[in-house]
Coordinates of C-alpha atoms in Angstrom, one line a residue:
Chain Y
M1 CA -9.8 -15.4 14.5
I2 CA -11.2 -18.7 13.1
S3 CA -9.0 -21.5 12.3
V4 CA -10.2 -24.7 10.7
R5 CA -7.8 -27.7 10.6
N6 CA -8.1 -31.0 8.7
L7 CA -11.9 -30.8 9.0
K8 CA -13.7 -33.9 7.9
K9 CA -17.4 -34.5 7.9
S10 CA -19.6 -37.3 6.6
F11 CA -23.3 -37.9 6.5
G12 CA -23.5 -41.7 6.6
D13 CA -21.2 -43.0 3.8
H14 CA -21.2 -39.7 2.0
Q15 CA -18.1 -37.6 2.8
V16 CA -19.1 -34.0 2.5
L17 CA -16.0 -32.3 3.7
K18 CA -12.6 -33.8 2.9
D19 CA -9.8 -32.3 4.8
V20 CA -10.6 -28.6 4.9
D21 CA -8.2 -26.0 6.2
M22 CA -9.3 -22.4 6.5
D23 CA -8.3 -19.3 8.4
V24 CA -10.3 -16.2 8.8
D25 CA -8.8 -13.0 10.3
E26 CA -10.6 -10.5 12.4
R27 CA -12.5 -7.9 10.3
E28 CA -12.1 -10.1 7.3
V29 CA -15.0 -10.8 4.9
V30 CA -14.6 -14.2 3.3
V31 CA -17.0 -15.3 0.6
I32 CA -17.4 -19.0 -0.2
I33 CA -18.6 -19.9 -3.7
G34 CA -19.0 -23.2 -5.4
P35 CA -21.6 -25.5 -7.0
S36 CA -24.4 -27.1 -5.0
G37 CA -23.3 -30.0 -2.9
S38 CA -19.8 -28.8 -2.8
G39 CA -19.9 -28.7 1.1
K40 CA -19.8 -24.9 1.5
S41 CA -23.0 -24.8 3.6
T42 CA -21.8 -27.8 5.7
L43 CA -18.5 -26.0 6.4
L44 CA -20.4 -23.0 7.5
R45 CA -22.7 -25.1 9.7
C46 CA -19.7 -26.8 11.3
I47 CA -18.3 -23.4 12.2
G48 CA -21.7 -22.3 13.5
Q49 CA -21.7 -25.5 15.7
L50 CA -24.9 -26.8 14.1
E51 CA -23.1 -29.9 12.9
T52 CA -20.8 -32.2 14.8
V53 CA -17.3 -32.7 13.3
N54 CA -15.9 -36.2 12.4
E55 CA -12.3 -35.3 12.4
G56 CA -10.1 -32.2 12.7
E57 CA -10.9 -29.1 14.7
I58 CA -12.3 -25.7 14.6
A59 CA -11.0 -23.0 16.9
V60 CA -12.3 -19.5 17.6
N61 CA -9.6 -17.2 19.0
G62 CA -7.6 -20.2 20.1
T63 CA -10.6 -22.0 21.8
V64 CA -11.4 -25.3 20.2
I65 CA -15.1 -25.4 19.7
S66 CA -15.6 -28.6 17.7
Q67 CA -14.7 -31.1 20.4
H68 CA -17.7 -30.7 22.7
D69 CA -21.0 -32.3 22.3
E70 CA -22.9 -29.7 24.2
H71 CA -21.3 -26.4 23.2
D72 CA -20.9 -23.6 25.6
K73 CA -23.7 -21.2 25.1
Y74 CA -21.5 -18.1 25.2
T75 CA -19.0 -19.2 22.5
R76 CA -22.0 -20.2 20.4
A77 CA -23.6 -16.8 20.7
D78 CA -20.2 -15.3 19.8
I79 CA -21.0 -16.5 16.3
G80 CA -24.1 -15.1 14.7
M81 CA -25.8 -17.0 12.0
V82 CA -28.2 -16.0 9.2
F83 CA -30.1 -18.8 7.4
Q84 CA -31.4 -19.2 3.9
Q85 CA -34.9 -19.7 5.3
F86 CA -34.6 -16.8 7.8
N87 CA -35.9 -19.0 10.6
L88 CA -37.6 -16.2 12.5
F89 CA -39.8 -17.4 15.4
P90 CA -43.3 -17.1 13.9
H91 CA -45.1 -16.8 17.2
Y92 CA -43.1 -13.7 18.3
T93 CA -43.2 -10.2 17.0
C94 CA -40.0 -8.8 15.4
M95 CA -39.2 -7.1 18.7
E96 CA -39.7 -10.3 20.7
N97 CA -37.6 -12.3 18.2
I98 CA -34.7 -9.9 18.8
V99 CA -35.0 -9.5 22.6
L100 CA -35.4 -13.3 23.3
A101 CA -31.8 -14.3 23.3
P102 CA -30.3 -11.2 25.0
T103 CA -32.8 -11.4 27.8
K104 CA -32.7 -15.2 28.3
V105 CA -29.1 -16.0 27.6
K106 CA -27.3 -12.8 28.7
K107 CA -30.0 -11.9 31.3
M108 CA -30.2 -8.4 29.9
P109 CA -33.0 -6.4 31.5
L110 CA -36.0 -6.2 29.1
P111 CA -36.1 -2.4 28.6
E112 CA -32.4 -2.4 27.7
A113 CA -32.9 -5.2 25.3
Q114 CA -35.9 -3.4 23.7
E115 CA -33.8 -0.3 23.3
L116 CA -31.2 -2.4 21.6
A117 CA -33.8 -4.0 19.4
I118 CA -35.2 -0.7 18.2
E119 CA -31.7 0.5 17.4
L120 CA -31.0 -2.7 15.4
L121 CA -34.3 -2.5 13.6
R122 CA -33.5 1.1 12.7
E123 CA -30.1 0.0 11.3
V124 CA -31.8 -2.5 9.0
G125 CA -34.5 0.0 8.1
L126 CA -37.4 -1.7 9.9
E127 CA -38.0 0.3 13.1
D128 CA -41.7 0.6 12.2
K129 CA -42.1 -3.2 12.1
A130 CA -41.2 -3.8 15.8
S131 CA -44.6 -5.1 16.7
A132 CA -45.3 -6.9 13.4
Y133 CA -45.3 -10.7 13.2
P134 CA -42.8 -12.3 10.7
S135 CA -45.7 -13.7 8.6
S136 CA -46.8 -10.1 7.7
L137 CA -43.3 -9.2 6.3
S138 CA -41.8 -9.8 2.9
G139 CA -38.9 -12.2 2.6
G140 CA -36.4 -9.4 2.4
Q141 CA -37.8 -7.8 5.5
Q142 CA -37.8 -11.1 7.4
Q143 CA -34.1 -11.7 6.5
R144 CA -33.2 -8.2 7.7
V145 CA -35.0 -8.9 11.0
A146 CA -33.1 -12.2 11.2
I147 CA -29.8 -10.3 10.8
A148 CA -30.9 -7.8 13.5
R149 CA -31.7 -10.7 15.8
A150 CA -28.3 -12.3 15.3
L151 CA -26.6 -8.9 15.9
A152 CA -28.5 -8.5 19.2
M153 CA -26.1 -11.0 20.8
K154 CA -23.2 -8.8 19.8
P155 CA -21.5 -11.7 18.0
K156 CA -17.8 -11.4 17.1
M157 CA -18.4 -12.8 13.7
M158 CA -21.4 -13.5 11.4
L159 CA -22.1 -16.5 9.2
F160 CA -24.4 -16.1 6.3
D161 CA -25.7 -19.3 4.7
E162 CA -27.1 -18.3 1.3
P163 CA -28.9 -15.4 2.8
T164 CA -30.6 -14.3 -0.5
S165 CA -31.3 -17.6 -2.1
A166 CA -34.9 -17.8 -0.9
L167 CA -35.7 -14.2 -1.9
D168 CA -37.5 -12.8 -4.8
P169 CA -35.0 -11.0 -7.0
E170 CA -36.3 -7.5 -6.2
M171 CA -35.6 -8.2 -2.5
V172 CA -32.1 -9.3 -2.8
G173 CA -30.7 -5.8 -2.9
E174 CA -32.1 -4.6 0.5
V175 CA -30.5 -7.6 2.3
L176 CA -27.2 -7.2 0.5
E177 CA -27.2 -3.5 1.4
V178 CA -27.4 -4.4 5.1
M179 CA -24.6 -6.9 4.8
R180 CA -22.5 -4.4 2.9
R181 CA -22.8 -2.0 5.7
L182 CA -21.9 -4.6 8.3
A183 CA -18.8 -5.4 6.3
K184 CA -17.9 -1.8 6.2
E185 CA -18.3 -1.5 9.9
G186 CA -15.6 -4.1 10.3
M187 CA -17.7 -7.2 11.1
T188 CA -15.9 -10.5 10.6
M189 CA -18.0 -12.4 8.1
I190 CA -18.2 -15.7 6.2
V191 CA -20.7 -15.6 3.5
V192 CA -21.9 -18.6 1.4
T193 CA -23.6 -17.1 -1.7
H194 CA -24.4 -17.4 -5.3
E195 CA -24.4 -13.7 -5.8
M196 CA -21.1 -13.4 -7.7
G197 CA -21.3 -9.6 -8.1
F198 CA -21.7 -9.2 -4.4
A199 CA -18.9 -11.6 -3.7
R200 CA -16.6 -9.6 -5.9
E201 CA -17.7 -6.4 -4.3
I202 CA -17.5 -7.1 -0.5
G203 CA -15.2 -10.1 -0.3
D204 CA -11.7 -9.5 1.0
R205 CA -11.1 -13.1 -0.1
V206 CA -13.1 -15.5 -2.1
I207 CA -12.9 -19.3 -1.6
F208 CA -14.0 -21.7 -4.3
M209 CA -15.1 -25.1 -3.0
D210 CA -16.0 -28.2 -4.9
G211 CA -16.3 -31.9 -3.9
G212 CA -15.8 -31.1 -0.2
Q213 CA -12.5 -29.4 -0.7
I214 CA -11.2 -25.8 -1.1
L215 CA -9.8 -25.8 -4.6
E216 CA -8.8 -22.2 -4.9
Q217 CA -8.8 -19.0 -3.0
G218 CA -7.6 -15.4 -3.4
D219 CA -8.6 -11.8 -3.6
P220 CA -11.8 -11.5 -5.6
V221 CA -10.4 -9.4 -8.5
S222 CA -7.8 -11.9 -9.5
L223 CA -9.9 -15.0 -8.7
F224 CA -12.8 -13.9 -10.8
A225 CA -10.6 -12.5 -13.6
N226 CA -8.0 -15.1 -13.7
P227 CA -9.0 -18.4 -12.0
Q228 CA -6.2 -21.0 -12.0
N229 CA -8.0 -24.3 -11.2
P230 CA -9.9 -25.8 -14.2
R231 CA -12.9 -26.5 -12.0
T232 CA -13.0 -22.9 -10.9
Q233 CA -12.8 -21.8 -14.5
A234 CA -15.6 -24.1 -15.5
F235 CA -17.8 -23.0 -12.6
L236 CA -17.2 -19.3 -13.2
S237 CA -17.7 -19.6 -16.9
K238 CA -21.2 -20.9 -16.1
V239 CA -22.3 -18.4 -13.5
L240 CA -20.7 -15.2 -14.7
Chain V
M1 CA -90.4 -52.5 23.5
S2 CA -91.8 -50.1 26.0
F3 CA -89.9 -47.2 27.5
D4 CA -90.8 -46.2 31.0
F5 CA -89.6 -42.7 31.6
S6 CA -90.6 -42.8 35.3
I7 CA -87.8 -45.2 36.3
V8 CA -85.3 -43.0 34.4
Y9 CA -86.6 -40.1 36.4
Q10 CA -86.3 -42.0 39.6
Y11 CA -82.7 -42.9 38.8
L12 CA -81.8 -39.5 37.5
P13 CA -79.7 -38.4 40.6
Y14 CA -77.6 -41.6 40.3
L15 CA -77.2 -41.2 36.5
L16 CA -76.1 -37.5 37.0
S17 CA -73.6 -38.3 39.8
G18 CA -72.3 -41.1 37.5
T19 CA -72.0 -38.5 34.7
L20 CA -70.1 -36.2 36.9
L21 CA -67.7 -39.0 37.8
T22 CA -67.3 -39.9 34.2
L23 CA -66.4 -36.3 33.4
G24 CA -64.1 -36.3 36.4
F25 CA -62.3 -39.5 35.2
S26 CA -61.8 -38.1 31.8
L27 CA -60.6 -34.7 33.0
A28 CA -58.2 -36.3 35.4
G29 CA -57.1 -38.7 32.7
V30 CA -56.3 -35.9 30.3
V31 CA -54.7 -33.6 32.9
F32 CA -52.5 -36.2 34.6
G33 CA -52.1 -37.9 31.2
S34 CA -50.7 -34.7 29.7
V35 CA -48.1 -34.3 32.5
I36 CA -47.1 -38.0 32.1
G37 CA -47.3 -37.7 28.3
V38 CA -44.9 -34.7 28.2
L39 CA -42.4 -36.5 30.4
I40 CA -42.6 -39.7 28.4
A41 CA -42.4 -37.9 25.1
F42 CA -39.1 -36.1 26.0
G43 CA -37.7 -39.3 27.5
K44 CA -38.6 -41.2 24.4
M45 CA -37.0 -38.5 22.2
S46 CA -33.7 -38.8 23.9
R47 CA -31.0 -39.7 21.4
N48 CA -29.4 -42.0 24.0
K49 CA -31.0 -45.5 23.3
W50 CA -30.7 -46.6 26.9
V51 CA -32.3 -43.5 28.3
S52 CA -35.2 -43.7 25.9
L53 CA -35.7 -47.5 26.4
P54 CA -37.9 -47.4 29.5
F55 CA -40.1 -44.7 27.9
R56 CA -40.4 -46.8 24.8
I57 CA -41.4 -49.8 26.9
Y58 CA -44.0 -47.7 28.7
V59 CA -45.6 -46.6 25.5
A60 CA -45.5 -50.1 24.1
F61 CA -47.1 -51.6 27.2
F62 CA -50.0 -49.1 27.6
R63 CA -50.8 -48.9 23.9
G64 CA -50.3 -52.6 23.3
T65 CA -52.5 -54.0 26.1
P66 CA -56.3 -53.6 26.6
L67 CA -57.4 -50.8 28.9
L68 CA -59.6 -53.3 30.7
V69 CA -56.7 -55.5 31.5
Q70 CA -54.8 -52.5 32.8
L71 CA -57.7 -51.5 35.0
L72 CA -57.8 -55.0 36.5
I73 CA -54.1 -55.1 37.1
I74 CA -54.1 -51.7 38.7
N75 CA -57.3 -52.2 40.8
F76 CA -56.5 -55.6 42.1
G77 CA -52.7 -55.5 42.1
V78 CA -51.2 -52.0 42.2
V79 CA -53.7 -50.0 44.2
P80 CA -53.9 -52.6 47.1
V81 CA -50.1 -52.5 47.3
I82 CA -50.2 -48.7 47.7
I83 CA -53.3 -48.0 49.8
G84 CA -53.9 -51.5 51.3
T85 CA -57.2 -52.2 49.6
S86 CA -58.6 -52.0 46.1
N87 CA -60.5 -48.9 45.2
G88 CA -62.4 -48.5 41.9
T89 CA -62.2 -44.7 41.7
V90 CA -58.5 -44.5 42.5
A91 CA -57.7 -47.3 40.2
A92 CA -59.8 -45.8 37.4
I93 CA -58.1 -42.4 37.6
M94 CA -54.7 -44.1 37.8
S95 CA -55.3 -46.4 34.8
L96 CA -56.9 -43.7 32.6
S97 CA -54.1 -41.3 33.4
L98 CA -51.3 -43.8 32.7
N99 CA -53.0 -45.1 29.6
S100 CA -53.8 -41.7 28.1
G101 CA -50.3 -40.6 29.1
A102 CA -48.9 -43.1 26.5
Y103 CA -51.2 -41.8 23.8
I104 CA -50.6 -38.2 24.6
A105 CA -46.8 -38.9 24.6
E106 CA -47.1 -39.8 20.9
T107 CA -49.2 -36.7 20.3
V108 CA -46.6 -34.5 22.0
R109 CA -43.7 -36.1 20.2
A110 CA -45.4 -35.7 16.8
G111 CA -46.2 -32.0 17.7
V112 CA -42.6 -31.3 18.7
E113 CA -41.1 -33.1 15.7
S114 CA -43.5 -31.3 13.3
I115 CA -41.8 -28.0 14.1
D116 CA -39.2 -27.0 11.4
R117 CA -35.6 -27.9 12.3
G118 CA -34.6 -24.4 11.4
Q119 CA -36.4 -23.1 14.5
S120 CA -34.2 -25.1 16.9
E121 CA -31.1 -24.3 14.8
A122 CA -31.9 -20.6 15.0
S123 CA -32.3 -20.7 18.7
K124 CA -29.1 -22.8 19.1
S125 CA -27.2 -20.2 17.0
L126 CA -28.5 -17.5 19.3
G127 CA -27.0 -19.3 22.3
L128 CA -30.2 -20.6 23.8
G129 CA -29.8 -23.9 25.7
K130 CA -31.9 -27.0 24.9
V131 CA -34.4 -26.3 27.7
Q132 CA -34.7 -22.6 26.8
S133 CA -35.2 -23.5 23.1
L134 CA -38.0 -25.9 24.0
R135 CA -39.6 -23.5 26.4
Y136 CA -39.5 -20.3 24.3
V137 CA -39.3 -21.5 20.7
I138 CA -40.5 -25.1 20.1
M139 CA -43.2 -25.7 22.7
P140 CA -45.3 -22.5 22.1
Q141 CA -45.5 -23.5 18.4
A142 CA -46.0 -27.3 19.1
I143 CA -48.8 -26.7 21.6
K144 CA -51.1 -25.4 18.8
R145 CA -50.7 -28.7 17.1
I146 CA -51.0 -30.7 20.3
L147 CA -54.2 -29.1 21.7
P148 CA -56.8 -30.4 19.1
P149 CA -55.7 -34.1 19.5
L150 CA -55.7 -33.6 23.2
G151 CA -59.4 -32.5 23.0
N152 CA -60.0 -35.7 21.0
E153 CA -58.2 -37.7 23.7
F154 CA -60.6 -36.2 26.2
I155 CA -63.6 -37.4 24.2
S156 CA -62.1 -40.9 23.9
L157 CA -61.6 -41.0 27.6
I158 CA -65.3 -40.2 28.2
K159 CA -66.1 -43.4 26.3
D160 CA -63.2 -45.5 27.6
S161 CA -63.9 -44.6 31.2
S162 CA -67.1 -46.8 31.0
L163 CA -64.8 -49.8 31.4
A164 CA -64.2 -48.6 35.0
S165 CA -67.7 -49.9 35.8
T166 CA -66.2 -53.4 35.8
I167 CA -64.1 -52.5 38.9
A168 CA -67.1 -50.9 40.6
A169 CA -66.2 -47.3 40.1
P170 CA -69.6 -45.6 40.3
E171 CA -69.5 -43.8 37.0
L172 CA -72.3 -43.5 34.4
T173 CA -72.2 -47.1 33.1
Y174 CA -72.0 -48.5 36.6
W175 CA -75.3 -46.8 37.5
A176 CA -76.9 -48.0 34.3
Q177 CA -76.0 -51.5 35.2
A178 CA -77.3 -51.0 38.7
M179 CA -80.5 -49.7 37.3
N180 CA -80.7 -52.7 35.0
A181 CA -80.2 -55.1 38.0
Q182 CA -82.8 -53.3 40.1
Y183 CA -85.7 -53.1 37.6
Y184 CA -84.8 -56.0 35.2
R185 CA -85.1 -53.4 32.5
V186 CA -82.8 -53.1 29.5
W187 CA -83.7 -50.2 27.3
E188 CA -84.2 -47.5 30.0
P189 CA -80.8 -47.8 31.7
Y190 CA -78.6 -48.4 28.6
L191 CA -80.3 -46.1 26.2
S192 CA -80.3 -43.3 28.8
S193 CA -76.6 -43.8 29.5
A194 CA -75.9 -44.0 25.7
F195 CA -77.8 -40.7 25.3
I196 CA -75.8 -39.0 28.0
Y197 CA -72.5 -40.2 26.5
L198 CA -73.7 -39.0 23.1
V199 CA -74.5 -35.5 24.4
L200 CA -71.2 -35.3 26.1
T201 CA -69.1 -36.4 23.2
Y202 CA -71.1 -34.4 20.7
V203 CA -70.9 -31.1 22.6
L204 CA -67.2 -31.6 23.4
G205 CA -66.5 -32.5 19.8
Y206 CA -68.2 -29.4 18.6
L207 CA -66.1 -27.3 21.1
V208 CA -62.8 -29.0 20.0
N209 CA -63.6 -28.3 16.3
K210 CA -64.4 -24.7 17.0
Q211 CA -61.2 -24.2 18.9
E212 CA -59.2 -25.9 16.2
K213 CA -60.6 -23.6 13.6
R214 CA -59.9 -20.6 15.8
M215 CA -56.3 -21.7 16.2
K216 CA -55.8 -22.2 12.5
S217 CA -56.8 -18.6 11.7

């Protein structure tokens, strides 16, 4: 579904991604792990079209998306994104946050969008927060609304950029629960995370990145139990 | 020093009409200036250097030269070209609008740039276009940070508009000078006009502060 070929990305003189190749199949859940500064978030942001690409290409279902400066709105909305800092719109209620894109981008009638929003809020367990503003919610609740907001555009895949890193520990579980259900429903997902237990549990495949490269990948059981690359071994011995 | 209230009383209708014009100049300056300011701000924020260049020159010119010089150029140069003769009132409104536009542009730019980058990234990822993102996500948040400085700009304009007296726009200072010329009196005209300016700026300053506090909560 997604194919990344020879992807290179630099910020100034600093090369963050050095020749990355990656494929993600439909309904696959890929978890990217690695130390800070390894380029995993940048890779995700390139796929989410928030960063321009220096070299190489990214294709979604055969359509190259990395070549345009101004990306087509619809291909962009095909890829939902969830951020570490939630990035809810603070001046809108949860409901308004969710209906904004469907009504403005897809021109969905408002009542229909509101119905969809209620349904999505119910799925993330927050149907009673429809008229609440983000500032009145806990971090975990905000992130669940952010997931609902991304799902409202009916994306074909979801990108999660350290979705639980800004949360208090007791709120991590509720967000992971929502993601777990999404994965079970067959959503194609790429997840950058530091939650190793979660990576092992829901990942169909785990990718280890360091220094802007993919050093190792495989099914979670064997990668966690028996890492081959010395840097993977060193990293896992520190975090597990 | 003696202060003769009777001549102030006699001149009161003129001083009041001058005050109205002063307020009108300032209001026009801040309203037209806001329209100009928003256009200039977005032009200046363009990532294309050549697109942003004329906007940068505009801001540099109007912030880097005295308002009085701009008034003279516009009254004796620009306005005659447009309407055939110089006209103090037209020139004053034009100068104050163009001048405050440059300052407001910077206010707008600062307001827009103060909004967290995550907001525009989130709207991008949802498929919103640039204009939609500005209209529905960025501007509603930026406006709260732009309004208080805009109020202060209005207050500055009340004081700056006194320069329009030099091009015979009959605003408050113009009438104070006329009063001075008619009666050969100094304190009555200028202290009266100063008092009126002070009341205007003080009341408006109070209102702006109150509004600012309300927006923060």
